[in-house]
GROMACS .gro file of C-alpha atoms in nm:
model
  457
    1MET     CA    1  18.159  10.980  13.475
    2THR     CA    2  18.254  10.849  13.858
    3ALA     CA    3  18.206  10.505  13.967
    4ARG     CA    4  18.368  10.341  14.305
    5ILE     CA    5  18.574  10.085  14.291
    6LEU     CA    6  18.625   9.837  14.518
    7VAL     CA    7  19.072   9.767  14.447
    8VAL     CA    8  19.172   9.382  14.652
    9ASP     CA    9  19.486   9.299  14.710
   10ASP     CA   10  19.699   9.180  15.004
   11ILE     CA   11  19.967   9.349  14.931
   12ASP     CA   12  19.990   9.752  15.076
   13THR     CA   13  20.152   9.915  14.822
   14ASN     CA   14  19.959   9.799  14.574
   15VAL     CA   15  19.715   9.914  14.677
   16LYS     CA   16  19.766  10.255  14.768
   17LEU     CA   17  19.897  10.276  14.399
   18LEU     CA   18  19.597  10.222  14.233
   19GLU     CA   19  19.408  10.414  14.451
   20ALA     CA   20  19.616  10.687  14.361
   21ARG     CA   21  19.586  10.641  13.994
   22LEU     CA   22  19.217  10.632  14.022
   23THR     CA   23  19.146  10.916  14.248
   24ALA     CA   24  19.336  11.154  14.004
   25ASP     CA   25  19.085  11.037  13.752
   26TYR     CA   26  18.778  11.081  14.030
   27PHE     CA   27  18.697  10.787  14.097
   28GLU     CA   28  18.575  10.680  14.464
   29VAL     CA   29  18.809  10.431  14.590
   30ALA     CA   30  18.745  10.161  14.873
   31CYS     CA   31  19.029   9.896  14.966
   32ALA     CA   32  19.063   9.559  15.043
   33TYR     CA   33  19.366   9.313  15.162
   34SER     CA   34  19.211   8.977  15.175
   35GLY     CA   35  18.938   8.791  14.956
   36PRO     CA   36  18.669   8.737  15.280
   37GLU     CA   37  18.718   9.109  15.309
   38ALA     CA   38  18.606   9.202  14.939
   39LEU     CA   39  18.308   8.932  14.970
   40GLN     CA   40  18.204   9.158  15.352
   41ILE     CA   41  18.217   9.473  15.148
   42CYS     CA   42  18.028   9.410  14.858
   43ALA     CA   43  17.725   9.265  15.061
   44ARG     CA   44  17.720   9.575  15.221
   45GLU     CA   45  17.828   9.834  15.011
   46ARG     CA   46  17.750  10.014  14.727
   47ILE     CA   47  18.033   9.902  14.447
   48ASP     CA   48  18.015   9.905  14.084
   49ILE     CA   49  18.364   9.737  13.955
   50VAL     CA   50  18.601   9.519  14.174
   51LEU     CA   51  18.974   9.543  14.075
   52LEU     CA   52  19.096   9.165  14.183
   53ASP     CA   53  19.407   9.036  14.234
   54VAL     CA   54  19.453   8.669  14.143
   55MET     CA   55  19.780   8.604  14.359
   56MET     CA   56  19.618   8.593  14.775
   57PRO     CA   57  19.698   8.393  15.082
   58GLY     CA   58  19.400   8.197  15.166
   59MET     CA   59  19.135   8.264  14.919
   60ASP     CA   60  19.292   8.399  14.526
   61GLY     CA   61  19.128   8.609  14.312
   62PHE     CA   62  18.994   8.316  14.119
   63GLU     CA   63  18.774   8.178  14.470
   64VAL     CA   64  18.683   8.559  14.543
   65CYS     CA   65  18.560   8.625  14.178
   66ARG     CA   66  18.323   8.262  14.151
   67ARG     CA   67  18.180   8.376  14.519
   68LEU     CA   68  18.066   8.722  14.393
   69LYS     CA   69  17.966   8.561  14.056
   70ALA     CA   70  17.751   8.321  14.252
   71GLU     CA   71  17.600   8.592  14.457
   72PRO     CA   72  17.241   8.772  14.321
   73ARG     CA   73  17.367   9.063  14.507
   74SER     CA   74  17.686   9.084  14.327
   75GLN     CA   75  17.652   8.912  14.030
   76HIS     CA   76  17.640   9.233  13.845
   77ILE     CA   77  17.924   9.370  13.982
   78PRO     CA   78  18.201   9.383  13.710
   79VAL     CA   79  18.541   9.202  13.804
   80ILE     CA   80  18.862   9.333  13.644
   81MET     CA   81  19.150   9.063  13.749
   82ILE     CA   82  19.505   9.172  13.848
   83THR     CA   83  19.788   8.962  13.767
   84ALA     CA   84  20.137   8.910  13.711
   85LEU     CA   85  20.104   8.592  13.523
   86ASP     CA   86  20.065   8.629  13.160
   87GLN     CA   87  19.927   8.286  13.030
   88PRO     CA   88  19.704   8.213  12.865
   89ALA     CA   89  19.554   7.885  13.108
   90ASP     CA   90  19.520   8.208  13.363
   91LYS     CA   91  19.289   8.461  13.127
   92LEU     CA   92  19.083   8.143  13.082
   93GLN     CA   93  19.057   8.073  13.410
   94GLY     CA   94  18.965   8.365  13.509
   95LEU     CA   95  18.705   8.350  13.245
   96GLU     CA   96  18.555   8.069  13.355
   97ALA     CA   97  18.521   8.223  13.711
   98GLY     CA   98  18.277   8.483  13.550
   99ALA     CA   99  18.570   8.787  13.512
  100ASP     CA  100  18.498   9.030  13.292
  101ASP     CA  101  18.850   9.200  13.207
  102PHE     CA  102  19.212   9.147  13.262
  103LEU     CA  103  19.524   9.378  13.357
  104THR     CA  104  19.886   9.242  13.356
  105LYS     CA  105  20.157   9.376  13.659
  106PRO     CA  106  20.291   9.607  13.610
  107VAL     CA  107  19.950   9.814  13.537
  108ASP     CA  108  19.908  10.089  13.267
  109ASP     CA  109  19.790  10.406  13.316
  110VAL     CA  110  19.635  10.403  13.010
  111ALA     CA  111  19.471  10.069  13.015
  112LEU     CA  112  19.429  10.085  13.403
  113ILE     CA  113  19.188  10.380  13.307
  114THR     CA  114  19.033  10.273  12.939
  115ARG     CA  115  18.853   9.925  13.142
  116VAL     CA  116  18.764  10.111  13.420
  117LYS     CA  117  18.573  10.350  13.191
  118ASN     CA  118  18.457  10.070  13.000
  119LEU     CA  119  18.289   9.854  13.292
  120ALA     CA  120  18.195  10.186  13.476
  121ARG     CA  121  17.972  10.240  13.186
  122LEU     CA  122  17.858   9.868  13.152
  123LYS     CA  123  17.751   9.853  13.570
  124MET     CA  124  17.573  10.193  13.491
  125LEU     CA  125  17.342  10.045  13.189
  126THR     CA  126  17.320   9.721  13.424
  127ASP     CA  127  17.214   9.871  13.723
  128GLU     CA  128  16.925  10.123  13.519
  129MET     CA  129  16.826   9.785  13.325
  130LEU     CA  130  16.731   9.585  13.661
  131MET     CA  131  16.529   9.911  13.812
  132ARG     CA  132  16.286   9.914  13.523
  133ALA     CA  133  16.286   9.555  13.501
  134SER     CA  134  16.204   9.539  13.788
  135THR     CA  135  15.945   9.858  13.778
  136GLY     CA  136  15.875   9.694  13.457
  137SER     CA  137  15.714   9.404  13.685
  138GLN     CA  138  15.539   9.634  13.908
  139MET     CA  139  15.379   9.789  13.621
  140GLY     CA  140  15.295   9.434  13.484
  141MET     CA  141  15.571   9.420  13.203
  142SER     CA  142  15.743   9.116  13.177
  143ALA     CA  143  16.119   9.168  13.346
  144ILE     CA  144  16.466   8.992  13.160
  145GLY     CA  145  16.515   8.673  13.409
  146GLU     CA  146  16.907   8.557  13.484
  147SER     CA  147  16.950   8.396  13.214
  148GLU     CA  148  16.889   8.676  13.015
  149LEU     CA  149  17.131   8.854  13.102
  150GLN     CA  150  17.366   8.600  13.070
  151GLN     CA  151  17.305   8.552  12.712
  152LEU     CA  152  17.312   8.887  12.652
  153SER     CA  153  17.655   8.831  12.489
  154ASP     CA  154  17.694   8.506  12.421
  155SER     CA  155  17.667   8.578  12.025
  156GLY     CA  156  17.650   8.885  11.780
  157LYS     CA  157  17.792   8.960  11.429
  158ILE     CA  158  18.133   9.135  11.407
  159LEU     CA  159  18.312   9.353  11.122
  160LEU     CA  160  18.674   9.254  11.136
  161VAL     CA  161  18.912   9.509  10.976
  162GLU     CA  162  19.232   9.410  10.838
  163ASP     CA  163  19.375   9.347  10.541
  164ARG     CA  164  19.657   9.099  10.680
  165PRO     CA  165  19.561   8.739  10.571
  166SER     CA  166  19.739   8.564  10.879
  167ALA     CA  167  19.621   8.775  11.114
  168ALA     CA  168  19.268   8.767  11.029
  169GLU     CA  169  19.266   8.402  11.020
  170ARG     CA  170  19.407   8.463  11.413
  171ILE     CA  171  19.108   8.655  11.515
  172ILE     CA  172  18.859   8.497  11.328
  173GLU     CA  173  18.967   8.086  11.475
  174ALA     CA  174  18.963   8.279  11.846
  175LEU     CA  175  18.582   8.432  11.775
  176LYS     CA  176  18.412   8.220  11.552
  177PRO     CA  177  18.277   7.944  11.838
  178HIS     CA  178  18.080   8.243  11.985
  179TYR     CA  179  18.058   8.497  11.720
  180ASN     CA  180  18.025   8.545  11.367
  181VAL     CA  181  18.266   8.721  11.238
  182GLU     CA  182  18.279   8.895  10.871
  183LEU     CA  183  18.590   8.996  10.739
  184GLU     CA  184  18.644   9.288  10.533
  185SER     CA  185  18.971   9.406  10.386
  186ASP     CA  186  18.852   9.793  10.195
  187PRO     CA  187  18.736  10.015  10.468
  188SER     CA  188  18.546  10.201  10.218
  189ARG     CA  189  18.362   9.875  10.173
  190ALA     CA  190  18.333   9.835  10.512
  191LEU     CA  191  18.190  10.169  10.541
  192LEU     CA  192  17.927  10.093  10.363
  193GLU     CA  193  17.837   9.768  10.480
  194LEU     CA  194  17.845   9.896  10.856
  195PRO     CA  195  17.472  10.098  10.854
  196ASP     CA  196  17.229   9.800  10.730
  197ALA     CA  197  17.365   9.458  10.772
  198GLY     CA  198  17.297   9.390  11.170
  199TYR     CA  199  17.647   9.448  11.307
  200ASP     CA  200  17.728   9.395  11.736
  201LEU     CA  201  18.096   9.560  11.677
  202MET     CA  202  18.346   9.684  11.445
  203ILE     CA  203  18.732   9.520  11.525
  204VAL     CA  204  18.966   9.752  11.317
  205SER     CA  205  19.355   9.695  11.295
  206LEU     CA  206  19.527   9.984  11.309
  207GLY     CA  207  19.805   9.826  11.104
  208LEU     CA  208  19.649   9.848  10.800
  209GLN     CA  209  19.881   9.835  10.473
  210HIS     CA  210  19.682  10.084  10.259
  211ALA     CA  211  19.455  10.275  10.479
  212ASP     CA  212  19.421  10.488  10.811
  213GLY     CA  213  19.198  10.219  11.081
  214LEU     CA  214  19.087  10.558  11.230
  215ARG     CA  215  19.019  10.740  11.022
  216LEU     CA  216  18.769  10.440  10.941
  217CYS     CA  217  18.663  10.514  11.318
  218SER     CA  218  18.604  10.881  11.273
  219GLN     CA  219  18.360  10.817  11.005
  220VAL     CA  220  18.217  10.575  11.133
  221ARG     CA  221  18.131  10.755  11.456
  222SER     CA  222  18.021  11.073  11.201
  223LEU     CA  223  17.725  10.864  11.088
  224ASP     CA  224  17.397  10.888  11.243
  225ARG     CA  225  17.318  10.531  11.220
  226THR     CA  226  17.641  10.413  11.299
  227ARG     CA  227  17.755  10.662  11.558
  228HIS     CA  228  17.693  10.398  11.876
  229LEU     CA  229  17.840  10.114  11.728
  230PRO     CA  230  18.117  10.008  11.970
  231ILE     CA  231  18.449  10.012  11.805
  232LEU     CA  232  18.753   9.784  11.907
  233ILE     CA  233  19.086   9.865  11.783
  234ILE     CA  234  19.382   9.661  11.742
  235VAL     CA  235  19.782   9.821  11.829
  236GLU     CA  236  20.087   9.791  11.817
  237GLU     CA  237  20.285   9.762  12.109
  238GLY     CA  238  20.386  10.134  12.222
  239GLU     CA  239  20.142  10.310  11.979
  240ASN     CA  240  20.016  10.521  12.297
  241ALA     CA  241  20.005  10.849  12.092
  242ARG     CA  242  19.763  10.670  11.820
  243LEU     CA  243  19.562  10.441  12.065
  244LEU     CA  244  19.507  10.815  12.299
  245ARG     CA  245  19.386  10.957  11.963
  246GLY     CA  246  19.134  10.648  11.907
  247LEU     CA  247  18.985  10.683  12.253
  248ASP     CA  248  18.958  11.080  12.159
  249ILE     CA  249  18.799  10.969  11.847
  250GLY     CA  250  18.524  10.757  12.061
  251VAL     CA  251  18.670  10.424  12.017
  252ASN     CA  252  18.541  10.216  12.274
  253ASP     CA  253  18.816   9.986  12.339
  254TYR     CA  254  19.124   9.857  12.278
  255ILE     CA  255  19.366   9.487  12.232
  256THR     CA  256  19.737   9.548  12.127
  257ARG     CA  257  19.907   9.268  11.947
  258PRO     CA  258  20.002   9.008  12.000
  259ILE     CA  259  19.652   8.945  12.053
  260ASP     CA  260  19.618   8.678  12.331
  261PRO     CA  261  19.261   8.462  12.261
  262ALA     CA  262  19.114   8.454  12.583
  263GLU     CA  263  19.136   8.871  12.625
  264LEU     CA  264  19.036   8.895  12.292
  265LEU     CA  265  18.712   8.737  12.382
  266ALA     CA  266  18.661   8.884  12.719
  267ARG     CA  267  18.648   9.229  12.560
  268VAL     CA  268  18.434   9.131  12.204
  269ARG     CA  269  18.184   9.013  12.510
  270THR     CA  270  18.215   9.300  12.710
  271GLN     CA  271  18.110   9.532  12.449
  272ILE     CA  272  17.860   9.353  12.278
  273LYS     CA  273  17.695   9.312  12.634
  274ARG     CA  274  17.684   9.679  12.669
  275LYS     CA  275  17.569   9.708  12.337
  276ARG     CA  276  17.292   9.477  12.387
  277TYR     CA  277  17.233   9.652  12.733
  278VAL     CA  278  17.151  10.023  12.514
  279GLN     CA  279  16.885   9.812  12.331
  280TYR     CA  280  16.721   9.682  12.641
  281LEU     CA  281  16.688   9.993  12.784
  282ARG     CA  282  16.580  10.141  12.474
  283THR     CA  283  16.321   9.955  12.416
  284ARG     CA  284  16.174   9.902  12.777
  285LEU     CA  285  16.173  10.265  12.789
  286GLU     CA  286  15.978  10.282  12.459
  287GLU     CA  287  15.730  10.044  12.619
  288SER     CA  288  15.698  10.261  12.906
  289VAL     CA  289  15.594  10.541  12.663
  290GLU     CA  290  15.325  10.355  12.515
  291MET     CA  291  15.187  10.237  12.868
  292ALA     CA  292  15.198  10.594  12.932
  293VAL     CA  293  14.959  10.669  12.645
  294LEU     CA  294  14.795  10.362  12.465
  295ASP     CA  295  14.524  10.171  12.621
  296PRO     CA  296  14.652   9.839  12.700
  297LEU     CA  297  14.330   9.616  12.594
  298THR     CA  298  14.282   9.837  12.244
  299ALA     CA  299  14.614   9.965  12.163
  300LEU     CA  300  14.448  10.284  12.102
  301HIS     CA  301  14.583  10.652  12.267
  302ASN     CA  302  14.427  10.706  12.582
  303ARG     CA  303  14.189  10.950  12.753
  304ARG     CA  304  14.528  11.142  12.918
  305TYR     CA  305  14.672  11.135  12.546
  306MET     CA  306  14.393  11.274  12.388
  307ASN     CA  307  14.318  11.571  12.638
  308SER     CA  308  14.698  11.700  12.562
  309HIS     CA  309  14.652  11.584  12.178
  310LEU     CA  310  14.340  11.751  12.102
  311SER     CA  311  14.445  12.060  12.258
  312THR     CA  312  14.769  12.073  12.029
  313LEU     CA  313  14.484  12.002  11.702
  314PHE     CA  314  14.295  12.289  11.853
  315ASP     CA  315  14.557  12.572  11.880
  316GLU     CA  316  14.660  12.447  11.476
  317SER     CA  317  14.303  12.465  11.371
  318ALA     CA  318  14.257  12.782  11.546
  319GLN     CA  319  14.484  12.928  11.337
  320SER     CA  320  14.506  12.851  11.026
  321GLY     CA  321  14.166  12.846  11.022
  322ARG     CA  322  14.090  12.474  10.878
  323PRO     CA  323  13.812  12.270  11.046
  324LEU     CA  324  13.867  12.023  11.283
  325SER     CA  325  13.572  11.774  11.393
  326VAL     CA  326  13.496  11.546  11.651
  327LEU     CA  327  13.306  11.242  11.691
  328VAL     CA  328  13.202  11.040  11.986
  329ILE     CA  329  13.089  10.639  11.999
  330ASP     CA  330  12.943  10.451  12.255
  331ILE     CA  331  12.866  10.083  12.191
  332ASP     CA  332  12.501  10.024  12.249
  333HIS     CA  333  12.398   9.813  12.448
  334PHE     CA  334  12.745   9.679  12.570
  335LYS     CA  335  12.667   9.612  12.986
  336SER     CA  336  12.467   9.373  12.861
  337VAL     CA  337  12.754   9.171  12.653
  338ASN     CA  338  12.983   9.112  12.961
  339ASP     CA  339  12.709   9.045  13.223
  340THR     CA  340  12.532   8.769  12.889
  341HIS     CA  341  12.888   8.650  12.786
  342GLY     CA  342  13.128   8.815  13.059
  343HIS     CA  343  13.439   9.011  13.112
  344ASP     CA  344  13.639   8.766  12.832
  345VAL     CA  345  13.341   8.817  12.564
  346GLY     CA  346  13.359   9.166  12.667
  347ASP     CA  347  13.721   9.216  12.609
  348LEU     CA  348  13.721   9.024  12.229
  349VAL     CA  349  13.431   9.304  12.137
  350LEU     CA  350  13.631   9.622  12.233
  351LYS     CA  351  13.956   9.472  12.121
  352ASP     CA  352  13.783   9.361  11.775
  353PHE     CA  353  13.568   9.768  11.799
  354ALA     CA  354  13.896   9.920  11.827
  355THR     CA  355  14.020   9.756  11.492
  356ARG     CA  356  13.762   9.848  11.276
  357VAL     CA  357  13.756  10.226  11.418
  358ARG     CA  358  14.112  10.212  11.322
  359ARG     CA  359  14.064  10.093  10.978
  360ASN     CA  360  13.786  10.358  10.891
  361ILE     CA  361  13.963  10.668  11.006
  362ARG     CA  362  14.306  10.782  10.814
  363GLY     CA  363  14.652  10.760  10.932
  364ILE     CA  364  14.615  11.158  11.075
  365ASP     CA  365  14.317  11.113  11.275
  366LEU     CA  366  14.360  11.054  11.661
  367ALA     CA  367  14.158  10.736  11.778
  368CYS     CA  368  14.107  10.743  12.169
  369ARG     CA  369  13.951  10.531  12.412
  370MET     CA  370  13.799  10.715  12.681
  371GLY     CA  371  13.733  10.410  12.887
  372GLY     CA  372  13.410  10.133  12.939
  373GLU     CA  373  13.300  10.138  12.582
  374GLU     CA  374  13.313  10.497  12.449
  375PHE     CA  375  13.519  10.606  12.210
  376VAL     CA  376  13.707  10.924  12.067
  377VAL     CA  377  13.807  11.034  11.694
  378VAL     CA  378  13.936  11.332  11.661
  379MET     CA  379  13.976  11.445  11.256
  380PRO     CA  380  14.238  11.717  11.155
  381ASP     CA  381  14.128  11.935  10.824
  382THR     CA  382  13.796  11.772  10.875
  383ASP     CA  383  13.439  11.962  10.825
  384ILE     CA  384  13.111  11.833  10.974
  385ALA     CA  385  13.015  11.689  10.670
  386ASN     CA  386  13.233  11.491  10.556
  387ALA     CA  387  13.310  11.355  10.960
  388TYR     CA  388  12.943  11.290  10.943
  389LYS     CA  389  13.038  11.020  10.648
  390VAL     CA  390  13.292  10.904  10.868
  391ALA     CA  391  13.100  10.834  11.116
  392GLU     CA  392  12.822  10.677  10.884
  393ARG     CA  393  13.104  10.464  10.730
  394LEU     CA  394  13.208  10.383  11.068
  395ARG     CA  395  12.886  10.284  11.218
  396LEU     CA  396  12.804  10.065  10.854
  397ALA     CA  397  13.099   9.882  10.930
  398ILE     CA  398  12.995   9.765  11.292
  399ALA     CA  399  12.688   9.690  11.241
  400GLU     CA  400  12.716   9.462  10.938
  401VAL     CA  401  12.950   9.213  11.054
  402PRO     CA  402  12.888   9.054  11.374
  403PHE     CA  403  13.145   9.030  11.647
  404SER     CA  404  13.341   8.674  11.759
  405CYS     CA  405  13.275   8.562  12.078
  406GLY     CA  406  13.568   8.324  12.065
  407GLU     CA  407  13.348   8.036  12.155
  408GLY     CA  408  13.324   7.831  11.813
  409ASP     CA  409  13.142   8.000  11.547
  410SER     CA  410  12.930   8.217  11.743
  411LYS     CA  411  12.881   8.593  11.685
  412LEU     CA  412  12.730   8.889  11.813
  413ASP     CA  413  12.468   9.158  11.649
  414ILE     CA  414  12.662   9.459  11.758
  415THR     CA  415  12.609   9.816  11.699
  416ALA     CA  416  12.688  10.183  11.851
  417SER     CA  417  12.599  10.521  11.874
  418MET     CA  418  12.752  10.817  11.728
  419GLY     CA  419  12.778  11.214  11.823
  420VAL     CA  420  12.937  11.443  11.564
  421ALA     CA  421  13.040  11.819  11.694
  422THR     CA  422  13.330  12.042  11.503
  423PHE     CA  423  13.509  12.358  11.594
  424GLU     CA  424  13.358  12.649  11.408
  425PHE     CA  425  13.261  13.005  11.692
  426PRO     CA  426  13.563  13.216  11.834
  427GLU     CA  427  13.464  13.100  12.179
  428ASP     CA  428  13.487  12.758  12.122
  429THR     CA  429  13.705  12.532  12.307
  430PRO     CA  430  13.812  12.146  12.327
  431GLU     CA  431  13.600  12.086  12.592
  432ILE     CA  432  13.273  12.271  12.453
  433ILE     CA  433  13.322  12.062  12.102
  434LEU     CA  434  13.383  11.752  12.273
  435ARG     CA  435  13.050  11.851  12.485
  436ARG     CA  436  12.829  11.904  12.220
  437ALA     CA  437  12.972  11.586  12.086
  438ASP     CA  438  12.843  11.402  12.360
  439GLN     CA  439  12.499  11.623  12.356
  440ALA     CA  440  12.483  11.451  11.931
  441LEU     CA  441  12.545  11.118  12.127
  442TYR     CA  442  12.309  11.159  12.369
  443CYS     CA  443  12.037  11.205  12.045
  444ALA     CA  444  12.159  10.929  11.902
  445LYS     CA  445  12.105  10.704  12.166
  446ARG     CA  446  11.807  10.886  12.287
  447ASP     CA  447  11.629  10.868  11.918
  448GLY     CA  448  11.651  10.446  11.954
  449ARG     CA  449  12.058  10.386  11.895
  450ASN     CA  450  12.247  10.247  11.605
  451LYS     CA  451  12.254  10.622  11.481
  452VAL     CA  452  12.511  10.919  11.405
  453VAL     CA  453  12.398  11.276  11.516
  454ALA     CA  454  12.561  11.557  11.373
  455ASP     CA  455  12.575  11.866  11.640
  456ALA     CA  456  12.344  12.160  11.494
  457ALA     CA  457  12.488  12.378  11.696
   0.00000   0.00000   0.00000
């Protein structure tokens, strides 16, 4: 993973030391020696993370952080505050200023790279989410608001695996104003609870008295349903070997005892925010895919999807020798519905029409809106006789129950004409079958509408 890191410190030696450590891990590093210089760089350049010293002359780190978080261009840049001060009040002040994480001087190499990698992943997800939200707005999808972005980490459900009551009580006390924390002392029971309980984070103590916390982490990472659950481990001072093993297994972050409540809250917040970002992006991706293949008004598949899927079904039918039929449907006199009652009523008719189509076909059948008032149903494993029966059932479902106009109790009588064709000749192609079904539809309309006509080939 690579990211562009801005190191901000008024002491040149500190800047050079952090620059060397980060460059060794292939991060790109920019440097600033004062708060105003850091703000200028963030305003004009792409920065992924800011490593910000607290004690600087003129404008201290807290003020720089506040200003970064107040500007729309820089408010999504994660800020790690570096301080020689190790008092809870200082970390609380940093949290209130908008800091995402903390490091205490002298900076530990493992802590530095772990925190930077964590927040680099978070920044990458944030950038992608904002890009998708912007694209979604252009496509007519609702974009996530700034307040929603901030609320992504404001609540959540956490499983704490700890078998020492006093230690568990302190952790729960630190988190309970913001999160719902459930305690489990037995790792085997924790593993059973995780898949179905909807947790946002698991916190595991590596100091369990009767179990191996790292084994639990490994098992969680090996299960499909918990593979992506964020894991925060609690380690003792000097347990570097176990810490590195945990990071190698796939643990997301760690905190060292004695636990600082402000630091714990910051780490938990970062992990839950990252998980929520991933969920949001996954939802957006699914919406994008649906928009590409579904008709937005009727929620039936669109013409593009039908063209590609019909070819697949046709090839399967040709190879297996099983029948394949196509039904082309056209709403009778639909233009007069729009002209007389308006397009809003026309849209209601189309939605209800699509619902009736779905109710009268099988799950394996493919229903599509080709455009306007024309629809197609592709029926695998269906010969011409059974396809005709399906079409006739659908015709009756449309003609016998009036359609609502959405204006009081007003109703409209709607009918549809249908043409059916089937794959039956070696030279047949999807285009030929559709053309034959369309010709049968023309015959149905010519003979008086509200009819089903099967292609005689």
